XYZ file of C-alpha atoms in Angstrom:
707
model
C 109.676 140.604 187.473
C 106.807 138.092 187.099
C 103.497 139.514 186.003
C 100.060 138.791 187.411
C 99.297 136.602 184.419
C 102.386 134.407 184.879
C 101.702 134.075 188.574
C 98.151 132.985 187.872
C 99.420 130.204 185.589
C 101.795 129.086 188.386
C 98.963 128.903 190.934
C 96.834 126.905 188.533
C 99.685 124.425 188.195
C 99.944 124.153 192.002
C 96.223 123.442 192.212
C 96.633 120.553 189.773
C 99.599 119.082 191.646
C 98.402 119.654 195.192
C 94.672 118.997 195.694
C 94.764 119.883 199.415
C 95.001 123.642 199.548
C 93.233 126.754 200.779
C 92.579 129.603 198.336
C 92.179 133.202 199.584
C 91.856 135.784 196.849
C 94.896 135.488 194.597
C 96.845 133.497 197.219
C 96.878 129.701 197.616
C 98.022 127.968 200.817
C 98.965 124.351 200.322
C 98.769 121.777 203.102
C 101.792 119.590 202.271
C 101.090 117.218 205.154
C 97.731 116.212 203.704
C 99.196 115.011 200.358
C 99.734 111.474 201.549
C 96.248 110.967 202.945
C 93.986 108.166 201.712
C 91.085 108.977 199.443
C 87.758 109.501 201.033
C 84.818 107.172 200.396
C 83.252 109.720 198.083
C 86.441 110.054 196.089
C 86.856 106.313 195.791
C 83.248 105.950 194.614
C 83.784 108.687 192.069
C 86.930 107.038 190.749
C 85.204 103.636 190.501
C 82.309 105.178 188.631
C 84.672 106.766 186.134
C 86.472 103.478 185.570
C 83.187 101.579 185.062
C 81.950 104.140 182.562
C 85.230 103.939 180.639
C 85.051 100.133 180.586
C 81.460 100.191 179.336
C 82.366 102.659 176.610
C 85.230 100.466 175.468
C 83.038 97.363 175.456
C 80.385 99.238 173.438
C 82.997 100.347 170.901
C 84.247 96.768 170.554
C 80.689 95.536 170.091
C 79.881 98.163 167.476
C 83.134 97.448 165.623
C 82.366 93.734 165.623
C 78.872 94.395 164.309
C 80.284 96.649 161.593
C 82.838 94.055 160.548
C 80.187 91.365 160.527
C 77.951 93.548 158.389
C 80.828 94.164 155.977
C 81.597 90.451 155.872
C 77.992 89.538 155.186
C 77.718 92.225 152.516
C 80.949 91.001 150.927
C 79.680 87.441 150.951
C 76.379 88.604 149.490
C 78.149 90.466 146.718
C 80.455 87.535 146.106
C 77.515 85.150 145.842
C 75.727 87.582 143.536
C 78.889 87.924 141.481
C 79.251 84.163 141.239
C 75.604 83.892 140.240
C 76.058 86.478 137.488
C 79.274 84.849 136.296
C 77.562 81.472 136.215
C 74.669 82.964 134.254
C 77.149 84.555 131.856
C 78.924 81.233 131.329
C 75.654 79.471 130.600
C 74.720 81.826 127.755
C 78.284 82.526 126.595
C 78.204 80.053 123.747
C 74.912 81.403 122.451
C 76.069 85.035 122.575
C 79.392 84.320 120.861
C 77.675 82.281 118.184
C 75.176 85.057 117.535
C 77.997 87.619 117.256
C 79.945 85.324 114.940
C 76.985 84.999 112.583
C 76.435 88.758 112.473
C 80.102 89.443 111.737
C 80.446 86.688 109.170
C 77.323 87.743 107.297
C 78.497 91.347 107.079
C 82.100 90.479 106.251
C 81.127 87.945 103.589
C 78.812 90.433 101.903
C 81.400 93.231 102.069
C 84.171 91.030 100.650
C 81.932 89.904 97.801
C 81.002 93.497 96.995
C 84.668 94.562 96.963
C 85.670 91.574 94.824
C 82.909 92.326 92.333
C 83.975 95.977 92.220
C 87.588 95.017 91.462
C 86.535 92.588 88.747
C 84.243 95.218 87.230
C 87.067 97.783 87.189
C 89.429 95.285 85.568
C 86.854 94.433 82.930
C 86.192 98.105 82.180
C 89.940 98.676 81.914
C 90.227 95.812 79.454
C 87.294 97.045 77.362
C 88.592 100.612 77.265
C 91.907 99.463 75.755
C 93.766 102.277 77.482
C 97.311 103.410 76.836
C 98.633 101.848 80.020
C 99.583 98.195 80.456
C 98.091 95.864 83.022
C 100.172 96.489 86.188
C 99.793 92.854 87.237
C 101.591 91.665 84.078
C 105.245 92.541 84.570
C 106.200 91.800 80.939
C 103.698 94.382 79.710
C 105.023 96.942 82.179
C 108.619 96.396 81.040
C 107.558 96.590 77.399
C 105.885 99.929 78.086
C 109.035 101.260 79.798
C 111.272 100.198 76.895
C 108.951 101.724 74.321
C 108.773 105.056 76.148
C 112.527 105.150 76.672
C 113.063 104.919 72.894
C 110.560 107.689 72.176
C 112.583 110.757 70.974
C 109.840 113.258 71.846
C 111.185 116.322 73.725
C 108.273 118.746 73.438
C 107.468 119.582 77.031
C 103.685 119.633 76.575
C 103.617 116.171 75.057
C 106.227 114.758 77.449
C 104.302 116.013 80.488
C 101.233 114.137 79.252
C 103.366 111.015 78.938
C 104.745 111.582 82.437
C 101.234 111.862 83.868
C 100.342 108.480 82.348
C 103.571 107.029 83.742
C 102.721 108.405 87.184
C 99.381 106.633 87.024
C 101.102 103.386 86.083
C 103.623 103.941 88.867
C 100.879 104.145 91.492
C 99.259 100.981 90.176
C 102.557 99.075 90.163
C 103.239 100.258 93.711
C 99.864 98.911 94.846
C 100.613 95.558 93.218
C 104.043 95.489 94.856
C 102.518 95.977 98.318
C 100.383 92.863 97.905
C 103.196 90.612 96.644
C 104.378 88.072 99.207
C 106.930 86.215 97.061
C 110.314 87.954 97.649
C 111.705 87.060 94.222
C 108.652 88.330 92.343
C 108.650 91.413 94.540
C 112.276 92.092 93.594
C 111.366 92.045 89.890
C 108.541 94.494 90.444
C 110.762 96.742 92.524
C 113.355 96.858 89.729
C 110.683 97.839 87.208
C 109.391 100.470 89.617
C 112.858 101.998 89.929
C 113.294 101.979 86.146
C 110.039 103.859 85.743
C 111.092 106.422 88.361
C 114.422 107.014 86.643
C 112.761 107.307 83.246
C 110.331 109.988 84.453
C 113.284 111.916 85.875
C 115.245 111.527 82.619
C 112.308 112.738 80.506
C 112.056 115.889 82.610
C 115.758 116.571 82.086
C 115.415 116.145 78.310
C 112.601 118.681 78.081
C 114.443 121.092 80.392
C 117.556 120.841 78.234
C 115.532 121.591 75.097
C 114.149 124.775 76.683
C 117.589 125.905 77.890
C 119.112 125.377 74.439
C 116.774 128.063 73.152
C 117.406 130.433 76.079
C 119.097 133.107 73.936
C 116.047 133.164 71.680
C 113.749 133.935 74.632
C 115.636 136.657 76.472
C 113.640 138.845 78.823
C 114.344 142.433 77.784
C 113.973 143.717 81.330
C 116.423 141.341 83.026
C 118.602 140.317 80.098
C 118.219 136.684 81.156
C 115.763 133.927 80.334
C 113.169 132.771 82.815
C 110.073 130.697 82.285
C 107.416 128.840 84.278
C 105.594 125.745 83.046
C 102.686 124.224 84.992
C 100.377 121.256 84.810
C 98.353 119.293 87.369
C 101.414 117.460 88.720
C 104.419 119.774 88.342
C 105.543 123.394 88.348
C 108.775 123.988 86.434
C 110.789 127.168 86.966
C 113.833 127.676 84.697
C 116.316 130.574 84.716
C 119.268 130.946 82.330
C 122.131 133.317 83.138
C 122.757 135.121 79.856
C 123.710 138.562 81.150
C 126.262 137.378 83.750
C 125.930 140.489 85.836
C 127.994 140.481 89.071
C 125.229 142.589 90.632
C 122.662 139.812 90.201
C 121.313 138.611 93.538
C 118.408 136.333 92.679
C 115.068 136.014 90.974
C 111.471 135.640 92.136
C 109.070 133.426 90.194
C 105.968 135.184 91.495
C 103.380 133.000 89.776
C 105.010 129.883 91.263
C 105.651 131.310 94.734
C 109.364 130.460 94.451
C 112.511 132.562 94.454
C 116.210 131.856 94.723
C 119.402 133.719 95.571
C 122.797 133.103 93.994
C 126.269 133.851 95.355
C 128.385 136.330 93.378
C 130.672 133.576 92.076
C 127.753 131.970 90.227
C 126.234 135.205 88.926
C 129.070 135.533 86.402
C 129.056 131.929 85.210
C 127.324 130.130 82.344
C 124.763 128.471 84.574
C 121.080 127.719 84.657
C 118.863 127.256 87.719
C 115.959 124.828 87.831
C 113.339 124.535 90.541
C 111.045 121.649 89.665
C 108.189 121.315 92.124
C 106.409 117.964 91.883
C 103.166 117.369 93.751
C 104.227 113.754 94.177
C 107.122 112.444 96.272
C 109.129 109.605 94.763
C 112.259 110.305 96.780
C 110.674 109.199 100.054
C 109.619 106.020 98.262
C 113.270 105.486 97.278
C 114.321 106.053 100.896
C 111.925 103.393 102.160
C 113.027 100.950 99.493
C 116.717 101.628 100.175
C 116.355 101.230 103.956
C 113.682 98.551 104.473
C 114.950 97.520 107.922
C 114.352 101.016 109.203
C 110.688 100.714 108.344
C 109.903 97.285 109.744
C 106.870 97.147 112.056
C 107.933 96.597 115.620
C 104.571 96.391 117.351
C 101.254 94.720 116.736
C 98.773 97.115 115.226
C 95.429 97.435 113.469
C 95.340 98.507 109.852
C 92.473 98.603 107.397
C 90.161 96.877 109.851
C 92.355 93.883 110.588
C 95.099 92.998 113.029
C 98.386 92.599 111.210
C 98.765 88.989 112.066
C 97.638 86.350 109.616
C 96.758 83.983 112.417
C 94.491 86.534 114.088
C 92.081 88.124 111.631
C 89.842 89.605 114.293
C 89.419 89.443 118.018
C 85.694 88.891 117.911
C 86.145 86.130 115.370
C 88.580 84.416 117.715
C 86.020 84.629 120.477
C 83.098 83.636 118.292
C 84.855 80.542 116.926
C 84.652 79.031 120.365
C 82.124 76.266 120.396
C 79.346 76.525 122.939
C 79.934 72.860 123.741
C 83.434 73.591 125.028
C 83.884 73.940 128.763
C 84.458 77.462 130.040
C 88.026 76.653 131.037
C 88.812 75.453 127.513
C 87.380 78.586 125.928
C 89.307 80.826 128.289
C 92.510 78.937 127.532
C 91.951 79.307 123.801
C 91.559 83.072 124.036
C 94.620 83.376 126.237
C 96.646 81.303 123.773
C 95.661 83.593 120.908
C 96.535 86.699 122.896
C 99.905 85.242 123.857
C 100.528 84.513 120.188
C 99.813 88.133 119.386
C 102.206 89.302 122.077
C 104.939 87.040 120.743
C 104.363 88.249 117.178
C 104.720 91.858 118.215
C 108.208 91.234 119.603
C 109.679 89.630 116.491
C 110.957 92.817 114.897
C 111.753 96.300 116.014
C 112.324 99.368 113.859
C 115.757 100.884 114.009
C 115.667 104.447 115.299
C 116.749 107.026 112.743
C 118.628 109.334 115.055
C 121.434 111.829 114.647
C 124.710 110.106 113.852
C 128.202 111.480 114.256
C 130.623 110.353 111.558
C 133.211 113.092 111.418
C 130.385 115.549 110.755
C 126.910 115.856 112.175
C 124.529 113.870 109.982
C 120.896 114.375 110.924
C 118.903 111.713 109.098
C 115.143 112.161 108.908
C 113.012 109.478 110.497
C 110.242 108.881 107.943
C 108.285 106.998 110.586
C 108.075 110.180 112.635
C 107.892 112.863 109.944
C 105.726 113.119 106.833
C 106.834 115.065 103.721
C 104.064 117.451 102.655
C 103.447 119.485 99.532
C 105.612 117.474 97.151
C 109.323 117.729 96.359
C 111.289 120.785 95.219
C 114.181 119.787 92.935
C 116.678 122.669 93.206
C 119.420 122.251 90.583
C 122.294 124.233 89.101
C 123.246 123.202 85.544
C 125.881 124.165 83.021
C 124.071 126.334 80.530
C 123.911 124.392 77.229
C 125.640 125.979 74.208
C 123.422 128.617 72.616
C 122.632 129.183 68.948
C 124.888 131.595 67.035
C 123.564 133.147 63.836
C 126.148 133.903 61.146
C 125.161 135.054 57.678
C 121.751 133.414 57.957
C 123.201 130.248 59.349
C 122.465 128.895 62.846
C 125.484 127.377 64.483
C 125.173 125.279 67.622
C 127.740 123.139 69.411
C 126.517 119.575 69.737
C 127.312 117.698 72.921
C 127.283 113.965 73.450
C 125.654 114.307 76.870
C 122.592 115.957 78.344
C 122.310 118.533 81.088
C 125.307 118.548 83.394
C 125.253 119.598 87.025
C 127.423 122.601 87.808
C 129.639 121.679 90.790
C 128.937 123.721 93.896
C 130.625 124.323 96.280
C 133.106 125.141 93.524
C 136.381 123.283 93.081
C 139.337 125.214 94.525
C 142.201 122.775 94.114
C 143.982 125.006 91.580
C 143.578 128.191 93.590
C 145.856 129.556 96.238
C 144.377 128.467 99.520
C 144.775 131.871 101.112
C 143.137 133.656 98.172
C 140.402 131.152 97.521
C 136.917 132.491 97.865
C 134.661 130.601 100.204
C 131.474 129.166 98.710
C 128.630 130.872 100.557
C 125.308 129.075 100.942
C 122.569 129.312 98.328
C 119.212 130.701 99.310
C 115.653 129.790 98.400
C 112.179 130.905 99.483
C 108.980 128.899 99.124
C 105.358 129.888 99.505
C 103.665 126.951 101.202
C 101.469 124.919 98.834
C 97.798 125.771 99.248
C 96.682 122.135 99.213
C 98.322 121.173 102.521
C 97.875 122.180 106.163
C 100.888 122.753 108.377
C 99.696 122.426 111.958
C 103.138 123.467 113.191
C 106.097 125.385 111.773
C 107.334 123.334 108.798
C 110.657 121.539 108.986
C 112.975 121.488 105.972
C 114.925 118.436 104.830
C 117.313 117.989 101.896
C 117.896 114.913 99.790
C 121.131 112.945 100.113
C 121.349 111.216 96.735
C 124.402 109.165 97.716
C 122.627 107.532 100.669
C 119.019 107.747 99.412
C 117.730 109.505 102.505
C 116.440 112.840 103.747
C 118.652 114.913 106.036
C 118.135 118.078 108.072
C 121.771 119.112 108.416
C 123.280 121.577 105.938
C 120.219 123.858 106.199
C 120.668 127.214 107.928
C 118.964 130.562 108.531
C 115.459 129.129 108.386
C 112.849 131.883 108.554
C 109.091 131.244 108.599
C 106.634 134.072 107.919
C 103.334 132.631 109.069
C 101.237 135.569 107.850
C 102.536 135.132 104.303
C 102.846 131.332 104.450
C 106.427 131.668 103.314
C 109.565 129.881 104.452
C 113.108 130.926 103.537
C 116.430 129.194 104.215
C 119.971 128.615 102.976
C 121.651 125.360 101.956
C 125.331 124.491 101.600
C 124.710 123.278 98.032
C 121.937 122.664 95.507
C 119.721 119.836 96.718
C 116.211 118.580 96.298
C 114.321 119.569 99.421
C 110.978 118.953 101.042
C 108.820 120.460 103.781
C 107.977 118.112 106.632
C 105.630 117.855 109.574
C 105.396 115.595 112.591
C 103.179 112.725 111.426
C 101.464 112.507 114.800
C 101.128 116.235 115.519
C 97.360 115.884 115.985
C 97.638 112.867 118.291
C 96.623 111.716 120.814
C 92.938 112.580 120.545
C 91.621 114.724 123.382
C 88.133 113.256 122.958
C 85.927 111.616 120.333
C 82.317 110.666 119.651
C 80.497 108.408 117.196
C 76.752 109.000 117.037
C 74.061 107.923 114.579
C 72.365 110.381 112.243
C 69.847 107.858 110.969
C 69.759 104.410 109.418
C 73.209 103.631 107.931
C 74.429 107.130 108.725
C 76.698 108.389 111.507
C 78.925 111.292 112.548
C 82.442 110.609 113.825
C 83.799 113.643 115.695
C 87.439 113.946 116.754
C 88.953 116.587 118.988
C 92.628 116.310 118.117
C 95.660 117.772 119.812
C 95.802 120.692 117.355
C 92.723 120.565 115.132
C 89.122 119.369 115.502
C 87.202 117.698 112.703
C 84.278 115.414 111.961
C 83.562 112.776 109.338
C 80.037 112.062 108.135
C 79.507 108.423 107.167
C 76.715 107.528 104.760
C 76.697 103.952 103.506
C 80.218 103.274 102.229
C 81.057 106.948 101.671
C 82.703 109.464 104.006
C 82.828 113.263 103.985
C 85.241 115.459 105.942
C 83.908 118.495 107.787
C 86.151 120.982 109.559
C 86.296 124.641 110.496
C 89.794 124.586 109.025
C 89.322 125.767 105.437
C 92.861 126.648 104.418
C 94.581 123.743 102.703
C 91.528 121.458 102.828
C 89.308 122.892 100.106
C 90.014 119.900 97.859
C 89.006 117.461 100.615
C 86.250 119.147 102.650
C 82.642 118.490 101.702
C 83.439 115.753 99.176
C 82.176 112.169 99.395
C 84.928 109.530 99.228
C 85.518 105.983 100.313
C 87.143 105.605 103.709
C 90.619 104.574 102.384
C 90.640 107.393 99.814
C 89.642 109.971 102.441
C 92.304 108.765 104.869
C 94.994 109.044 102.185
C 93.779 112.476 101.091
C 93.822 113.755 104.681
C 97.309 112.368 105.275
C 98.619 114.035 102.106
C 96.926 117.273 103.183
C 98.727 117.259 106.541
C 95.759 116.329 108.752
C 96.535 112.834 109.929
C 94.119 111.008 112.226
C 95.176 107.455 111.435
C 97.669 105.369 113.356
C 100.165 102.782 112.175
C 102.638 100.257 113.524
C 104.978 102.993 114.750
C 102.513 105.311 116.492
C 103.083 104.069 120.034
C 106.796 104.920 119.676
C 106.047 108.612 119.183
C 102.694 109.164 120.903
C 101.739 108.517 124.504
C 98.946 105.930 124.475
C 97.091 103.770 126.972
C 98.801 100.656 125.587
C 95.547 98.788 125.052
C 95.536 95.242 123.725
C 94.780 95.350 119.960
C 92.777 92.139 120.122
C 90.337 93.610 122.628
C 90.285 96.889 120.715
C 89.437 95.207 117.433
C 86.581 93.274 119.014
C 85.191 96.571 120.330
C 85.400 98.290 116.922
C 83.661 95.371 115.217
C 80.759 95.512 117.642
C 80.545 99.315 117.701
C 80.186 99.224 113.908
C 77.349 96.682 114.150
C 75.352 99.002 116.440
C 76.419 102.369 114.954
C 72.963 102.961 113.437
C 71.235 102.941 116.825
C 73.873 103.628 119.497
C 76.214 106.503 120.281
C 79.704 105.965 121.642
C 82.099 108.448 123.212
C 85.436 108.939 124.934
C 85.797 108.326 128.669
C 88.523 109.649 130.929
C 88.507 106.308 132.774
C 89.839 104.478 129.718
C 93.322 105.574 130.788
C 92.774 104.270 134.348
C 91.279 100.808 133.826
C 94.439 98.943 132.740
C 95.754 97.725 129.395
C 93.508 94.652 129.379
C 90.265 96.649 129.602
C 88.526 99.377 127.626
C 86.092 101.932 129.027
C 83.774 104.103 126.943
C 80.471 105.909 127.180
C 77.540 104.527 125.217
C 73.772 104.853 124.939
C 70.895 104.249 122.553
C 70.291 107.281 120.336
C 67.933 107.782 117.378
C 68.041 111.530 116.768
C 70.419 113.534 114.582
C 70.695 115.993 117.471
C 73.550 115.749 120.005
C 73.242 113.161 122.767
C 71.679 114.620 125.960
C 74.216 114.881 128.774
C 72.398 112.544 131.147
C 71.876 109.740 128.633
C 75.374 108.279 128.742
C 76.351 105.135 130.648
C 79.842 103.768 131.200
C 80.834 100.315 129.956
C 83.962 98.264 130.545
C 85.053 95.785 127.884
C 87.516 92.928 128.285
C 88.608 89.837 126.418
C 86.214 87.650 128.403
C 83.236 89.829 129.236
C 81.633 93.260 129.175
C 79.833 95.057 131.965
C 78.059 98.277 132.821
C 79.860 100.364 135.446
C 78.526 102.118 138.505
C 80.965 105.041 138.216
C 80.253 108.071 136.046
C 82.459 110.609 134.313
C 81.984 112.897 137.309
C 83.065 110.336 139.933
C 86.145 111.123 142.017
C 87.881 107.869 141.151
C 87.626 104.799 138.967
C 86.007 101.599 140.202
C 85.180 98.434 138.221
C 82.088 97.799 140.368
C 79.082 96.537 138.466
C 76.144 98.869 137.978
C 73.357 97.785 140.391
C 70.822 95.549 138.694
C 72.979 94.920 135.606
C 74.615 91.682 134.458
C 77.747 90.390 132.755
C 77.787 89.526 129.068
C 80.354 87.827 126.877
C 79.936 90.416 124.106
C 79.543 94.183 124.056
C 76.468 94.128 121.821
C 74.544 91.888 124.227
C 75.556 94.190 127.068
C 74.144 97.146 125.128
C 70.940 95.274 124.311
C 70.041 95.052 128.000
C 69.296 98.804 127.988
C 67.974 99.117 124.430
C 64.449 99.255 123.099
C 63.026 96.627 120.756
C 62.996 99.220 117.967
C 66.643 100.036 118.582
C 67.733 96.398 118.450
C 65.751 95.880 115.257
C 67.460 98.915 113.711
C 70.894 97.404 114.284
C 69.859 94.214 112.503
C 68.873 96.256 109.449
C 72.273 97.976 109.091
C 73.750 97.744 105.599
C 76.927 95.678 105.426
C 78.799 98.447 103.563
C 77.964 100.945 106.321
C 79.130 98.500 108.988
C 82.331 97.802 107.050
C 83.046 101.523 106.561
C 82.527 102.391 110.237
C 84.692 99.464 111.294
C 87.529 100.358 108.917
C 87.469 103.986 110.098
C 87.560 102.984 113.769
C 90.372 100.497 113.182
C 92.351 103.095 111.241
C 92.036 105.781 113.925
C 91.959 103.533 117.028
C 90.247 106.053 119.320
C 90.435 103.652 122.278
C 94.201 103.117 122.141
């Protein structure tokens, strides 16, 4: 039954459909005969009025829209004319600005190169005058003569041999540096052969001293264990030796507490004439062998910046390419020249590509370590099982020893079972080892363990099981299928990409470079040509923090300590980057270094939004050692052709390349900065020491904060 409410809605509908009706209370009487009547004069006038008003409104809307579009058109034309005027003004002074930048860069670079050359010559002269025990690494004949002489030296006393090994390690580093600079393939091959000989000789000398100690094992028995164990340390190695004299089947393993190392042996080995060696070297020559054995796997595949220069002989620096343009050349010619150089860089970057070191299946799972992605940290642990050398027997005052015509021999494990019944043969269980993490490195993540494959000269991660990491004790334990050299590894780019960064002056020729990394924050104080690391992270960095070093030495020390902030030719394969053009980047770093005494620079979120051909950063003039006030920053966009100040801020909702009102275009970043700088600030930049400029530039090029 319909309700009053539904009936009311029905009547309202009738009123809309039938205008001629009579309403009495809740009842409506419709006059159906009157529906077809003509409209009255009043109704027609009302309708006409409504139509006229609608037409006027529509005409007004059209007029307003036309006015708006005309205003937009005029404003666009005004902006276009203003833009053309600014571009024309920029072209007129382009030659002068590029020439001024070229002179600044050349003066600084020439002075820095001369200083470095003089320093090298001074070091060489001092080396010559000191008449040291090591040969000149640049004279291959002297190096080979040194190797031959040391090989013939019969000395086996471990103290004396370790001193000789330390000298050889120093020579090895020097030869490696010489090898890196050699461009002649044939000469490089000779040096590489000598390098390998020196590596093998160091290894052989260690074995000789270890054998001498093990020969006297029975004379140095530990009364508590009935076996012989000893630890020998120096600045480069820690040697742990254990000789199985008791042969107790209940023996499980031994802990070298002072070395932070312990091992576990299967029962089959506990009753054998064996000796265990764990030789921990602070250096890593095995990774060097891997890179030498697999050079194709470590070929740069992308253009990159290294040591302050683009790795392309034809393109030494982006700003230099720009500044070499003559002011007499037409603008079109200069633009074409820059484009040609950039195209050359693109072509160069596609010549080679590194082969990925991925897991390979060849009957068994072989997991080869990619040394471009992972960095060995804390040195190498050589874990060996040897046949115990014959011991001395004393008979009637005589000492009798069996003489062998060979040195230490590896004990085969897993053990040979060819002569045993297959059903009764004992399986060879894995061997265990525990390592306390070295206190001179920082592991930002749980360490990875890799073992050495001597047959293929490469690190592998297969064959390692039951890995256990006790973070509170800094201890990692695991099992291996056999005795191998092993190493602890970390993702090289664990602290990349940077979350933010800032470079601000602390005074004349002094600056603070702050980096907020993915896992750890740090800052580097730059004073002249020296750098000092500062970080809240104290563990593992005590030998690096608070010490003045040159920029290259600091970068190497940080990398070896596990805190990597530098990039290389492989970084963009493992880290998400903005894909910026290195030529434009390098030009920015050159100019930032020139003004680092008077200007602060910082990260901008819009750098990831402006395209690969542009860079965006915050910058401002700053003369105090205090932090930069929040409202002082301005945004700047840099490109291959020009730089400009932006209207957007870090707090804007979106990115826009619109020019800041009242500002102009400039062909160089430094001239763009000068528009907002004081006379005192500009003068301060001209007084910057060339070594400070060179150090800041090399640090920026090594870290590439804008990439």
